[in-house]
JSON list of C-alpha atoms and ligand atoms in Angstrom, two decimals:
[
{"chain": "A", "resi": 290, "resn": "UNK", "atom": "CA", "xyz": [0.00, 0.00, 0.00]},
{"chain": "A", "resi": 291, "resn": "UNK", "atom": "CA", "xyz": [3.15, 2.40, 0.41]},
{"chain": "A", "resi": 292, "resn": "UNK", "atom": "CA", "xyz": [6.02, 0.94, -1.83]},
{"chain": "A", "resi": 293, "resn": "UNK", "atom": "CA", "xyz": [7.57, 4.21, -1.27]},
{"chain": "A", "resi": 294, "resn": "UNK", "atom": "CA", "xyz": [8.02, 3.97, 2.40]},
{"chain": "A", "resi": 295, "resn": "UNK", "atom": "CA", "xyz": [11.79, 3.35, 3.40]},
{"chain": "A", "resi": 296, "resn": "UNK", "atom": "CA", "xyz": [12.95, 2.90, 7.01]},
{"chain": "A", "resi": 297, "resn": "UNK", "atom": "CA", "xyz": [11.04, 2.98, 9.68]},
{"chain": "A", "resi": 298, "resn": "UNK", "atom": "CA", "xyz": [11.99, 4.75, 12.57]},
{"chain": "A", "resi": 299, "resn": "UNK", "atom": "CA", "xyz": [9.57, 5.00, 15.41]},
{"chain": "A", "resi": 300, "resn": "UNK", "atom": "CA", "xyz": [6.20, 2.56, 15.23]},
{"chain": "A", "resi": 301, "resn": "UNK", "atom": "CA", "xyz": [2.86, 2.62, 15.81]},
{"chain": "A", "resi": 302, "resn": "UNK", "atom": "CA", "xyz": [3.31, 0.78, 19.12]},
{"chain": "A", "resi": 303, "resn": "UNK", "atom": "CA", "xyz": [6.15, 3.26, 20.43]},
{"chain": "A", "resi": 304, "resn": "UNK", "atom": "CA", "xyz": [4.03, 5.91, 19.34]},
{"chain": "A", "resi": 305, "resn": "UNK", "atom": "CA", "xyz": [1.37, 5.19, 21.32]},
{"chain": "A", "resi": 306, "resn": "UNK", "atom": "CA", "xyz": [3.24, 4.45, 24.33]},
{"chain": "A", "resi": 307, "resn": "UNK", "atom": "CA", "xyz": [4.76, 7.84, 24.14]},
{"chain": "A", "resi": 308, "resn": "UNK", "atom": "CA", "xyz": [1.64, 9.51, 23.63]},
{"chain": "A", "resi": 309, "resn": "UNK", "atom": "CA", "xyz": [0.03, 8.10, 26.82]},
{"chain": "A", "resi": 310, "resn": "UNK", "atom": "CA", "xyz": [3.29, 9.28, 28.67]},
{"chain": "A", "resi": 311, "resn": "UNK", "atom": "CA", "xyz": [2.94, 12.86, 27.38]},
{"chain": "A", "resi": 312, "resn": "UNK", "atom": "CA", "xyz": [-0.62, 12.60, 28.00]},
{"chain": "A", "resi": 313, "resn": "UNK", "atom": "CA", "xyz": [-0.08, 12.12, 32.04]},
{"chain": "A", "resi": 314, "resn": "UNK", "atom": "CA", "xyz": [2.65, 14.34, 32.23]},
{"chain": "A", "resi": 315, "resn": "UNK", "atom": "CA", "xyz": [0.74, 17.01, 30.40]},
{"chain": "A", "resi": 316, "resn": "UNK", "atom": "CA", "xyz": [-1.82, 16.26, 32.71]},
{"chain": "A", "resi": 317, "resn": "UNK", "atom": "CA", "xyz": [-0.45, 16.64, 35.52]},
{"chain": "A", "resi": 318, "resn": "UNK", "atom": "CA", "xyz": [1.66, 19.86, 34.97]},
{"chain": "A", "resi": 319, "resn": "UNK", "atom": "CA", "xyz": [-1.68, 21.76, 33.60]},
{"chain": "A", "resi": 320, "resn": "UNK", "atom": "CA", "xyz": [-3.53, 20.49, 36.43]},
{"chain": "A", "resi": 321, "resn": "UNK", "atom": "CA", "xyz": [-0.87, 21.70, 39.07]},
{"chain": "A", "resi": 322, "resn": "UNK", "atom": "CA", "xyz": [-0.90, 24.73, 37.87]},
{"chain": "A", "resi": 323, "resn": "UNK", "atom": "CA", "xyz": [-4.75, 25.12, 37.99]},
{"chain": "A", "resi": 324, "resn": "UNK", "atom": "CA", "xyz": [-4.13, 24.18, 41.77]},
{"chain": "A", "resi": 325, "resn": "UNK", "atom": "CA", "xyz": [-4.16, 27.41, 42.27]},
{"chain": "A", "resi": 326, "resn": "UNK", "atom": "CA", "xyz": [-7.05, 28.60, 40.16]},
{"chain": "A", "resi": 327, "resn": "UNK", "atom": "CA", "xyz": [-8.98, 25.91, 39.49]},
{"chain": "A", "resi": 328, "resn": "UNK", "atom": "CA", "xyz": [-11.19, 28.08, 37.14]},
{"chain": "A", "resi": 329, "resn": "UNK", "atom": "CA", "xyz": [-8.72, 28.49, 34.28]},
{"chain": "A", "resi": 330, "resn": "UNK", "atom": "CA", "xyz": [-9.80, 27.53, 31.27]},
{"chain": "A", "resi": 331, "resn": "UNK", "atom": "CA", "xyz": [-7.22, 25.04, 29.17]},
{"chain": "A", "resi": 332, "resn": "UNK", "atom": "CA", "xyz": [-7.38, 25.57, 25.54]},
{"chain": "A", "resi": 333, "resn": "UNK", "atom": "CA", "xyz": [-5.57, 22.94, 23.41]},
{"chain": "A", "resi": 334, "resn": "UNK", "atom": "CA", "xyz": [-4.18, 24.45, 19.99]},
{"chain": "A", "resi": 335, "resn": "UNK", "atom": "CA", "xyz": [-2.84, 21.79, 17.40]},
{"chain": "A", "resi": 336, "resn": "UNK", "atom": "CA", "xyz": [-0.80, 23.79, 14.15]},
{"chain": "A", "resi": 337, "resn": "UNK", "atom": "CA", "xyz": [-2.61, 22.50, 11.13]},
{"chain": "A", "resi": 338, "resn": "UNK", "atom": "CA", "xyz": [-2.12, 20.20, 9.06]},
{"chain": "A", "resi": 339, "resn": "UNK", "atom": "CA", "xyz": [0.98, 18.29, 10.63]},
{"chain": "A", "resi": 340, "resn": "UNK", "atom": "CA", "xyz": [-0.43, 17.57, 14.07]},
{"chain": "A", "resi": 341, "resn": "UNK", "atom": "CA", "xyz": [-4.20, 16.22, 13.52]},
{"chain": "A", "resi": 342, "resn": "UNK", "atom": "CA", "xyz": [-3.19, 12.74, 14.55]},
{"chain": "A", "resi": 343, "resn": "UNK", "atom": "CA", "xyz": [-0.97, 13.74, 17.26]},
{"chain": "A", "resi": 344, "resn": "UNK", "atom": "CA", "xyz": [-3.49, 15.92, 18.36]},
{"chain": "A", "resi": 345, "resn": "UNK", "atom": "CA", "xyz": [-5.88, 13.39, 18.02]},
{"chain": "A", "resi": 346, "resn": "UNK", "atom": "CA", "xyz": [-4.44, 10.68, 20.34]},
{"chain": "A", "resi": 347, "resn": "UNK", "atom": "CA", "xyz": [-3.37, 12.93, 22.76]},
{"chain": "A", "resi": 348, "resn": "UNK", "atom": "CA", "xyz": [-6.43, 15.17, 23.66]},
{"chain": "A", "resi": 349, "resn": "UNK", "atom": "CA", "xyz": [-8.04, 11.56, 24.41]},
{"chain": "A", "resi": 350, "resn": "UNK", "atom": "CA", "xyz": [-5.08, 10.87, 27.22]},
{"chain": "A", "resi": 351, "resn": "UNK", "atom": "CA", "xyz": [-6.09, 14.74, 29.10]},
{"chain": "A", "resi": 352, "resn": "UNK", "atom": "CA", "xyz": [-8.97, 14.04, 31.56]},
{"chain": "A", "resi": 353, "resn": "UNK", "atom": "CA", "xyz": [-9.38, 17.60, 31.80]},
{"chain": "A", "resi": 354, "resn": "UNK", "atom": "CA", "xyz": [-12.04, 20.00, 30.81]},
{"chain": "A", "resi": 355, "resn": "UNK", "atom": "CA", "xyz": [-10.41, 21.58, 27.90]},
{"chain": "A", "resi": 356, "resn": "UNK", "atom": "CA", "xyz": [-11.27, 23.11, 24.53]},
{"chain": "A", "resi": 357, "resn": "UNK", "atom": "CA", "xyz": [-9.85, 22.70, 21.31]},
{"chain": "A", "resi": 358, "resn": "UNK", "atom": "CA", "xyz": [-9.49, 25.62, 18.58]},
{"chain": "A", "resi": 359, "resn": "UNK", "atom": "CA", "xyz": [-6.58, 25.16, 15.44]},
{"chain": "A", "resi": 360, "resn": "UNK", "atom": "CA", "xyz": [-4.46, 27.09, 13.86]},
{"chain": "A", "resi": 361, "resn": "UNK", "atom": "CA", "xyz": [-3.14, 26.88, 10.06]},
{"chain": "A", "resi": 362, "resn": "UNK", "atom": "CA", "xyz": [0.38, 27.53, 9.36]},
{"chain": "A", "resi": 363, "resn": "UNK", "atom": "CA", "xyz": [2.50, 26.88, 5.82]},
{"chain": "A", "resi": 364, "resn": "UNK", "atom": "CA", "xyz": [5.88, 26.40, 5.48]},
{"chain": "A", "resi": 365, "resn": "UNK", "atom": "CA", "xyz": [6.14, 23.40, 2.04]},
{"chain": "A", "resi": 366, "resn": "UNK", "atom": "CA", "xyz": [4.50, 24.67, -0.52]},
{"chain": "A", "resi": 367, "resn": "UNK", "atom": "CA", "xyz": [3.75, 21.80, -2.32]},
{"chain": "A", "resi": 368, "resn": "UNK", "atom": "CA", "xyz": [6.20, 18.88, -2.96]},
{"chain": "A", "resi": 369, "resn": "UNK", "atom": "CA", "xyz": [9.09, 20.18, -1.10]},
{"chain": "A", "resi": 370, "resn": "UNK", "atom": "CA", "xyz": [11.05, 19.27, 1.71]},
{"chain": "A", "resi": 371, "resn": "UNK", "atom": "CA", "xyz": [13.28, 22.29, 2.67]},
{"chain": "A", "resi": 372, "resn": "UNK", "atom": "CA", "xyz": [10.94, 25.18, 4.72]},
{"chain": "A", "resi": 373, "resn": "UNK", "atom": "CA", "xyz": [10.07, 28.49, 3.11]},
{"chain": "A", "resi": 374, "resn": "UNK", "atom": "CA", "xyz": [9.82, 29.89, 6.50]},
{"chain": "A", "resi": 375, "resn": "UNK", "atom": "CA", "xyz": [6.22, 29.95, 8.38]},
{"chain": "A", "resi": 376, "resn": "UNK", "atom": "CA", "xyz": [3.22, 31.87, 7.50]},
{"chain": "A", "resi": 377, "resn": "UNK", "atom": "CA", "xyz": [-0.08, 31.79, 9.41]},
{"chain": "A", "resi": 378, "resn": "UNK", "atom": "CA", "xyz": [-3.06, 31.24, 6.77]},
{"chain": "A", "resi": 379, "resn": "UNK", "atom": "CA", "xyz": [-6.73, 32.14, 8.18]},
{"chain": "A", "resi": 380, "resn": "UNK", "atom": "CA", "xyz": [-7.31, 33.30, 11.73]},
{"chain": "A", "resi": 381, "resn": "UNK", "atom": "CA", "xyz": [-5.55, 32.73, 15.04]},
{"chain": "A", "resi": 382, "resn": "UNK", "atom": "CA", "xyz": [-7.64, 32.20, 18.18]},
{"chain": "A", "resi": 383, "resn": "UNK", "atom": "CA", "xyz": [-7.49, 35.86, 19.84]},
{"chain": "A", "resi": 384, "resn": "UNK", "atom": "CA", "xyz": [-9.56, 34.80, 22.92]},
{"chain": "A", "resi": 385, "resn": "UNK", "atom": "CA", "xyz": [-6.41, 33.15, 24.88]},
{"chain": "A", "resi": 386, "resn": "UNK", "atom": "CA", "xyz": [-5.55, 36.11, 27.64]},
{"chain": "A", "resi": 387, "resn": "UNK", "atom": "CA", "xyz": [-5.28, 34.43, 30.80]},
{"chain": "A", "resi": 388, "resn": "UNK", "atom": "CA", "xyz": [-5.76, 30.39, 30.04]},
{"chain": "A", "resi": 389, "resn": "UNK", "atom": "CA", "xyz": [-3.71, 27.84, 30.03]},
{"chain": "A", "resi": 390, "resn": "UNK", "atom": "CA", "xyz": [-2.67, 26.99, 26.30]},
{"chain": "A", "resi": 391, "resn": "UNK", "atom": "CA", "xyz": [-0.94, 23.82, 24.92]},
{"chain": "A", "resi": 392, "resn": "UNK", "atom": "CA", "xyz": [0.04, 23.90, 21.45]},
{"chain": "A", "resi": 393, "resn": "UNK", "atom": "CA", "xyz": [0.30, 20.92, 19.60]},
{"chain": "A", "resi": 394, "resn": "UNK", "atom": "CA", "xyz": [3.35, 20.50, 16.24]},
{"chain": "A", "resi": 395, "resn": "UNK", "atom": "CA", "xyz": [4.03, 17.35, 14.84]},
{"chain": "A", "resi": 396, "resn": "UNK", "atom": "CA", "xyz": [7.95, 18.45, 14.45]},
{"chain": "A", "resi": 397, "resn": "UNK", "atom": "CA", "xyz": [10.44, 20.78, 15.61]},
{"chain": "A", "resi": 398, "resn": "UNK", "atom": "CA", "xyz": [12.78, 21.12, 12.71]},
{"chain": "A", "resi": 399, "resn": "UNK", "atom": "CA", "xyz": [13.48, 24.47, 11.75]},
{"chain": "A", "resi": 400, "resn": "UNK", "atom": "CA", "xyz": [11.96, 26.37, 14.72]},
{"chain": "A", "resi": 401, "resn": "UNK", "atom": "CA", "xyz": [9.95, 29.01, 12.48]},
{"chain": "A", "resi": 402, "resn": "UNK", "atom": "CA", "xyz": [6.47, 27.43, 13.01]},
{"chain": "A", "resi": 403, "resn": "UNK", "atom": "CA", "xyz": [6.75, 27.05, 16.83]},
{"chain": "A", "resi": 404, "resn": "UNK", "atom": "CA", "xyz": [7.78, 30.64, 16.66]},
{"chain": "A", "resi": 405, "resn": "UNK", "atom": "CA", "xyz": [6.01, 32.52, 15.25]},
{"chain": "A", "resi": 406, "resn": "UNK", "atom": "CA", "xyz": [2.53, 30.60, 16.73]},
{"chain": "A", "resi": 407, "resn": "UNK", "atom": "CA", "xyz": [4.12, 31.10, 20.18]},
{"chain": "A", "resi": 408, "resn": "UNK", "atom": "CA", "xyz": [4.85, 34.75, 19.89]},
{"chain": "A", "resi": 409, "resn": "UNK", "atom": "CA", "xyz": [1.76, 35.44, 18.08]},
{"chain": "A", "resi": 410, "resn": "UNK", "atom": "CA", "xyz": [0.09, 33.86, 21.44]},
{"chain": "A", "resi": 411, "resn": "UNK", "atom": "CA", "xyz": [2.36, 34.44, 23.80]},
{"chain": "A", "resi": 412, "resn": "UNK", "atom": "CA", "xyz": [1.38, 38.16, 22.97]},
{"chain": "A", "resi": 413, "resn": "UNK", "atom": "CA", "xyz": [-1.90, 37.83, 24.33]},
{"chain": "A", "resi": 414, "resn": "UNK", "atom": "CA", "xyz": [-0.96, 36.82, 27.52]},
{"chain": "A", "resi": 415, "resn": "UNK", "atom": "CA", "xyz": [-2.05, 33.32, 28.45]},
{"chain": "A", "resi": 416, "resn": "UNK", "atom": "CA", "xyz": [-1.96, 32.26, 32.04]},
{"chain": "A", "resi": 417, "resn": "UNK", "atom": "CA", "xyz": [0.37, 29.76, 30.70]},
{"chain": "A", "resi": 418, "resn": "UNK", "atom": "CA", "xyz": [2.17, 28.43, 27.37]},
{"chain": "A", "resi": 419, "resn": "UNK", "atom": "CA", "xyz": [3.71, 24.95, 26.86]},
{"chain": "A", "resi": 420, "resn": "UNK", "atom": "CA", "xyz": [3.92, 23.44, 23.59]},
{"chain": "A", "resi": 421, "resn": "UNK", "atom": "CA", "xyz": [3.72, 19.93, 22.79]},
{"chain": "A", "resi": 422, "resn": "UNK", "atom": "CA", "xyz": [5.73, 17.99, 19.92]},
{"chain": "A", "resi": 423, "resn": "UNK", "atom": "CA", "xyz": [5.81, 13.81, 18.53]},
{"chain": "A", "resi": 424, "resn": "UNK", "atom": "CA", "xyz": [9.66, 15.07, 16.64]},
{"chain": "A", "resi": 425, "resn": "UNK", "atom": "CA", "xyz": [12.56, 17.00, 17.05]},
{"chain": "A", "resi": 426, "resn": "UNK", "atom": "CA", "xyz": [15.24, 16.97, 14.90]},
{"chain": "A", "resi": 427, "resn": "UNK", "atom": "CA", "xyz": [17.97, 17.99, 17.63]},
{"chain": "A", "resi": 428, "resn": "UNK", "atom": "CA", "xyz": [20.81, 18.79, 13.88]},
{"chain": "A", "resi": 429, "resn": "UNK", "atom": "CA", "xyz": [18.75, 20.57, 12.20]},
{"chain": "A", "resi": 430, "resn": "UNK", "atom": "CA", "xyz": [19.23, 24.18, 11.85]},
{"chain": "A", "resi": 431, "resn": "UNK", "atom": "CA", "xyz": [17.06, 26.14, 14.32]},
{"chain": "A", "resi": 432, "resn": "UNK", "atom": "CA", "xyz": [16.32, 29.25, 11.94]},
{"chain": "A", "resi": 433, "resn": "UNK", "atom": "CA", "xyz": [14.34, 30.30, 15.08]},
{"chain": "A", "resi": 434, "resn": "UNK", "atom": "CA", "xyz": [15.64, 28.96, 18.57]},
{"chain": "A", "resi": 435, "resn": "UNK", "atom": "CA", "xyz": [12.58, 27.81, 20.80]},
{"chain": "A", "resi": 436, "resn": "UNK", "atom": "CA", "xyz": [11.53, 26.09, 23.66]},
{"chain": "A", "resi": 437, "resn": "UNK", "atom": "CA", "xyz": [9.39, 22.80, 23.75]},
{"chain": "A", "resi": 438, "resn": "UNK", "atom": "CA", "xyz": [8.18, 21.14, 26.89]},
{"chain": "A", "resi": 439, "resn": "UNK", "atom": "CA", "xyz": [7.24, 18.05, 25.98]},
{"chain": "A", "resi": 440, "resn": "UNK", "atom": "CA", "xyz": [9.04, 15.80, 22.88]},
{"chain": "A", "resi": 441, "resn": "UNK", "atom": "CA", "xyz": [7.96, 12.50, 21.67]},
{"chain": "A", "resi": 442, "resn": "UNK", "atom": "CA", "xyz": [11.48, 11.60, 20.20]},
{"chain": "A", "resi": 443, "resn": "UNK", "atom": "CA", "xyz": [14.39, 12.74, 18.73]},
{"chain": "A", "resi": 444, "resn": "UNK", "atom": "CA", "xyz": [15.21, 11.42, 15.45]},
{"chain": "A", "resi": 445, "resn": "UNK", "atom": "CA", "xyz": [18.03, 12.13, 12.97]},
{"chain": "A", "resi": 446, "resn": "UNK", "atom": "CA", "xyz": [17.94, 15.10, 10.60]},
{"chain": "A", "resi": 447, "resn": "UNK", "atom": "CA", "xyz": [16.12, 12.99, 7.47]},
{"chain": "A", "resi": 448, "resn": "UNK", "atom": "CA", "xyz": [12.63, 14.04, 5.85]},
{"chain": "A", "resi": 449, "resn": "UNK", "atom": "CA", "xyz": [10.09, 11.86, 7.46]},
{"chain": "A", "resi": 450, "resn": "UNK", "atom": "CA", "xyz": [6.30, 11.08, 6.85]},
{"chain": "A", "resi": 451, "resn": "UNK", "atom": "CA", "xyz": [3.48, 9.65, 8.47]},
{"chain": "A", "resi": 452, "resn": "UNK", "atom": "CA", "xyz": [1.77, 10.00, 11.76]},
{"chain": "A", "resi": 453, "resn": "UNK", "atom": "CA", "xyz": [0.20, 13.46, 10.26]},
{"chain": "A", "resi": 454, "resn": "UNK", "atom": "CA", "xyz": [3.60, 14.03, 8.57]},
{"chain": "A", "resi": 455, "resn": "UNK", "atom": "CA", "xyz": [3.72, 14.49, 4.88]},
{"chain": "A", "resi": 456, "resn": "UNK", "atom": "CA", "xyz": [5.32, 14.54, 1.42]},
{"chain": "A", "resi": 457, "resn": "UNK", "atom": "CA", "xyz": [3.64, 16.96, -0.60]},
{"chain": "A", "resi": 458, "resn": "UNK", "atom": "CA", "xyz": [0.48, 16.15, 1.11]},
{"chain": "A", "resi": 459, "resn": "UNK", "atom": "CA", "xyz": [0.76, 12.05, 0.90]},
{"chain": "A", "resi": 460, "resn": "UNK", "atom": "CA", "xyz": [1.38, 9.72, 3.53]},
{"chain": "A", "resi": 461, "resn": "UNK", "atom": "CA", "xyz": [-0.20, 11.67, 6.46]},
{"chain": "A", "resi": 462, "resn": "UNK", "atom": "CA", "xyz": [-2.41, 8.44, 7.52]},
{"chain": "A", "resi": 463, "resn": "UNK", "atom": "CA", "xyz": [0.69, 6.11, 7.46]},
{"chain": "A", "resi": 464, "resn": "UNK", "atom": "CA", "xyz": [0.53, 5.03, 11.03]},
{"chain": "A", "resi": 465, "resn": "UNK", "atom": "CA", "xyz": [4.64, 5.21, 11.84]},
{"chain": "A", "resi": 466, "resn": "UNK", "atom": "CA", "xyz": [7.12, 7.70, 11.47]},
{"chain": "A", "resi": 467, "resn": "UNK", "atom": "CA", "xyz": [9.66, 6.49, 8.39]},
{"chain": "A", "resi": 468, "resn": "UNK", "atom": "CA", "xyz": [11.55, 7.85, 5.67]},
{"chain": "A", "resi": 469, "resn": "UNK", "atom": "CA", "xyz": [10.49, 7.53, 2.13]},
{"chain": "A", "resi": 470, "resn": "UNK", "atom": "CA", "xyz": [13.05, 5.67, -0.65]},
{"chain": "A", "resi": 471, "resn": "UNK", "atom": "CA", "xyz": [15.14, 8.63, -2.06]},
{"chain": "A", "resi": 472, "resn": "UNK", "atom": "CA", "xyz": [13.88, 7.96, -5.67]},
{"chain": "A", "resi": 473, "resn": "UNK", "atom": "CA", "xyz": [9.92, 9.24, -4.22]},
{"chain": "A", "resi": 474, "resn": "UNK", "atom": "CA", "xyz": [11.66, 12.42, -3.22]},
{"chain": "A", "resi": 475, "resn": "UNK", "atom": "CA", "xyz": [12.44, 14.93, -6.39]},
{"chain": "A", "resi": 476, "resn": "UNK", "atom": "CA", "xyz": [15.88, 16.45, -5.53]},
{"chain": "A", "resi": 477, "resn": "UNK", "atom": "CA", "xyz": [15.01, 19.97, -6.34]},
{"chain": "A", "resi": 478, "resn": "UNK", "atom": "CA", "xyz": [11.58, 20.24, -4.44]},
{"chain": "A", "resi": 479, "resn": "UNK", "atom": "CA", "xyz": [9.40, 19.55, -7.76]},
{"chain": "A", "resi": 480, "resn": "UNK", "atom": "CA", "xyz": [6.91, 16.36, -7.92]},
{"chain": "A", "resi": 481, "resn": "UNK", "atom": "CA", "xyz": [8.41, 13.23, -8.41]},
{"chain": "A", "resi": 482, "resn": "UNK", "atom": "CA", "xyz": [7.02, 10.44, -10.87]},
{"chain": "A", "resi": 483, "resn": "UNK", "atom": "CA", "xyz": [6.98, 7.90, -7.95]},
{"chain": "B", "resi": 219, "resn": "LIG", "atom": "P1", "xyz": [9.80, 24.16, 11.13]},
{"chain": "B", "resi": 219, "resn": "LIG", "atom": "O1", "xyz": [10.93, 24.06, 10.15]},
{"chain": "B", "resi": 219, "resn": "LIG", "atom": "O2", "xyz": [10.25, 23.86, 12.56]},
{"chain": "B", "resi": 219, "resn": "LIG", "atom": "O3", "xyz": [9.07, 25.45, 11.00]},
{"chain": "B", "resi": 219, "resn": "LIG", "atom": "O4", "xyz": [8.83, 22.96, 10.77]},
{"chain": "B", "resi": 219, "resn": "LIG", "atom": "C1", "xyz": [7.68, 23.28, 10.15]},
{"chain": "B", "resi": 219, "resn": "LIG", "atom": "C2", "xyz": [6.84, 22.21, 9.62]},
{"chain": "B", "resi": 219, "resn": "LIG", "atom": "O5", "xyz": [7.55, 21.57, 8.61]},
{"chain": "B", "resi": 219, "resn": "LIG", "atom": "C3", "xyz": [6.37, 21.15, 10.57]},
{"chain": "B", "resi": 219, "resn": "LIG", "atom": "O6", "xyz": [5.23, 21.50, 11.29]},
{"chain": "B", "resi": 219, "resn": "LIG", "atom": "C4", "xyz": [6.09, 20.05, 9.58]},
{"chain": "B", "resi": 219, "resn": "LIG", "atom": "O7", "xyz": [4.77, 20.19, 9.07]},
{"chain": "B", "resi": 219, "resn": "LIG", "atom": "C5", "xyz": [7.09, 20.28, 8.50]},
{"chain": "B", "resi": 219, "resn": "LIG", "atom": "N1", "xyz": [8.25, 19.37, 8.62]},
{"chain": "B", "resi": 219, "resn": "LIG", "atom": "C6", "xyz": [9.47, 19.57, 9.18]},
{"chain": "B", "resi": 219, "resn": "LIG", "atom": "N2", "xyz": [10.25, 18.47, 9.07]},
{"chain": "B", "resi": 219, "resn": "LIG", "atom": "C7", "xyz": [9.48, 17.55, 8.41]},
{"chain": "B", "resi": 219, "resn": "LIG", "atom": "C8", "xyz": [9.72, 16.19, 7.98]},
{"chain": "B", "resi": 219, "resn": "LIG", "atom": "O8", "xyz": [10.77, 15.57, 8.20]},
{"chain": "B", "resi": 219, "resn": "LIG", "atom": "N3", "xyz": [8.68, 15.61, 7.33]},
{"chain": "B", "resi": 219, "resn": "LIG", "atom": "C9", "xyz": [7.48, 16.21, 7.07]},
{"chain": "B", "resi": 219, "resn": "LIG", "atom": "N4", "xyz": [7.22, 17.47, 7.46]},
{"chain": "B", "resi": 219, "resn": "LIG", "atom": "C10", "xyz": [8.22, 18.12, 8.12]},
{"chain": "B", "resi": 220, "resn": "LIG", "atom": "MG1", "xyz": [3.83, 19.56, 6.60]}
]
């Protein structure tokens, strides 16, 4: 069903492991912090289109009263693998002044989505800001240096799909995270015949 796919790197049962981890740690720092005030709303933001699945999974591992609102960011315009830096498309949530906020990426690689979402929020003032993410890509070059509380895994600096991860636009619903055969990957960012 995906002759392309090449190695895989993390699967579908570390994944989920993971995920419940995050989940109870998440958990359990929001809910500390609402110790306090136990009236804070938590507002759970996944960046479109690369954490859905992430986002998913782990809003089902938060018993907490929380609610969910998305932003959409671009940085691949079509079948490309090397980030045109970040641009929000459509609106942001501007409600978040004083909640707690978790926002949900399904990689750090560069650092410009992260960024920019977290300033643009950060901004508002939130109670509190954490963000959440399955990859990080500890060699890659952080264009924009930022901070992420939680990571799934770390994983080598190689283009990877599935999991909500794509190749211009394939592949998100491929349940692992794994790198695709170099011959499905066009060498100067056009689409390959594969
Ligand atoms: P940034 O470079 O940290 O801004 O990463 C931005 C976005 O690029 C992520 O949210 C992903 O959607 C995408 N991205 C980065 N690395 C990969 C990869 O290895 N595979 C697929 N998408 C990626
Ligand atoms: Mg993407």
């Amino acid at each position: 069903m995906f002759p392309e796919i090449d190695h895989i790197l993390v699967t579908r049962e570390q994944i989920a492991e993971r995920v419940r981890e995050l989940g109870e740690r998440i958990a359990r720092d929001i809910n500390s912090d609402r110790d306090t005030n136990p009236g804070v709303e938590v507002v759970i933001i996944p960046i479109l289109t690369g954490a859905l699945v992430l986002a998913a999974d782990l809003i089902r591992e938060l018993p907490l009263r929380l609610s969910l609102r998305v932003v959409a960011v671009s940085s691949y315009p079509g079948a490309s693998i090397a980030s045109k830096g970040a641009k929000i498309s459509g609106d942001l949530p501007c409600d978040l002044c004083g909640k707690h906020v978790l926002i949900i990426d399904d990689i750090l690689d560069s650092g410009q989505t992260i960024g920019l979402v977290k300033e643009l929020i950060a901004g508002q003032g939130p109670a509190s800001l954490r963000t959440c993410v399955l990859l990080r890509k500890p060699e890659s070059v952080r264009v924009r240096p930022v901070e992420v509380e939680y990571v799934g895994f770390d994983i080598p600096n190689h283009f990877v799909v599935g999991y909500g991860l794509d190749y211009d636009g394939f592949y998100r619903n491929y349940p692992q995270i794994a790198t695709l055969r170099p011959e499905a990957i066009a060498g100067d960012g056009s689409p390959s015949a594969a």
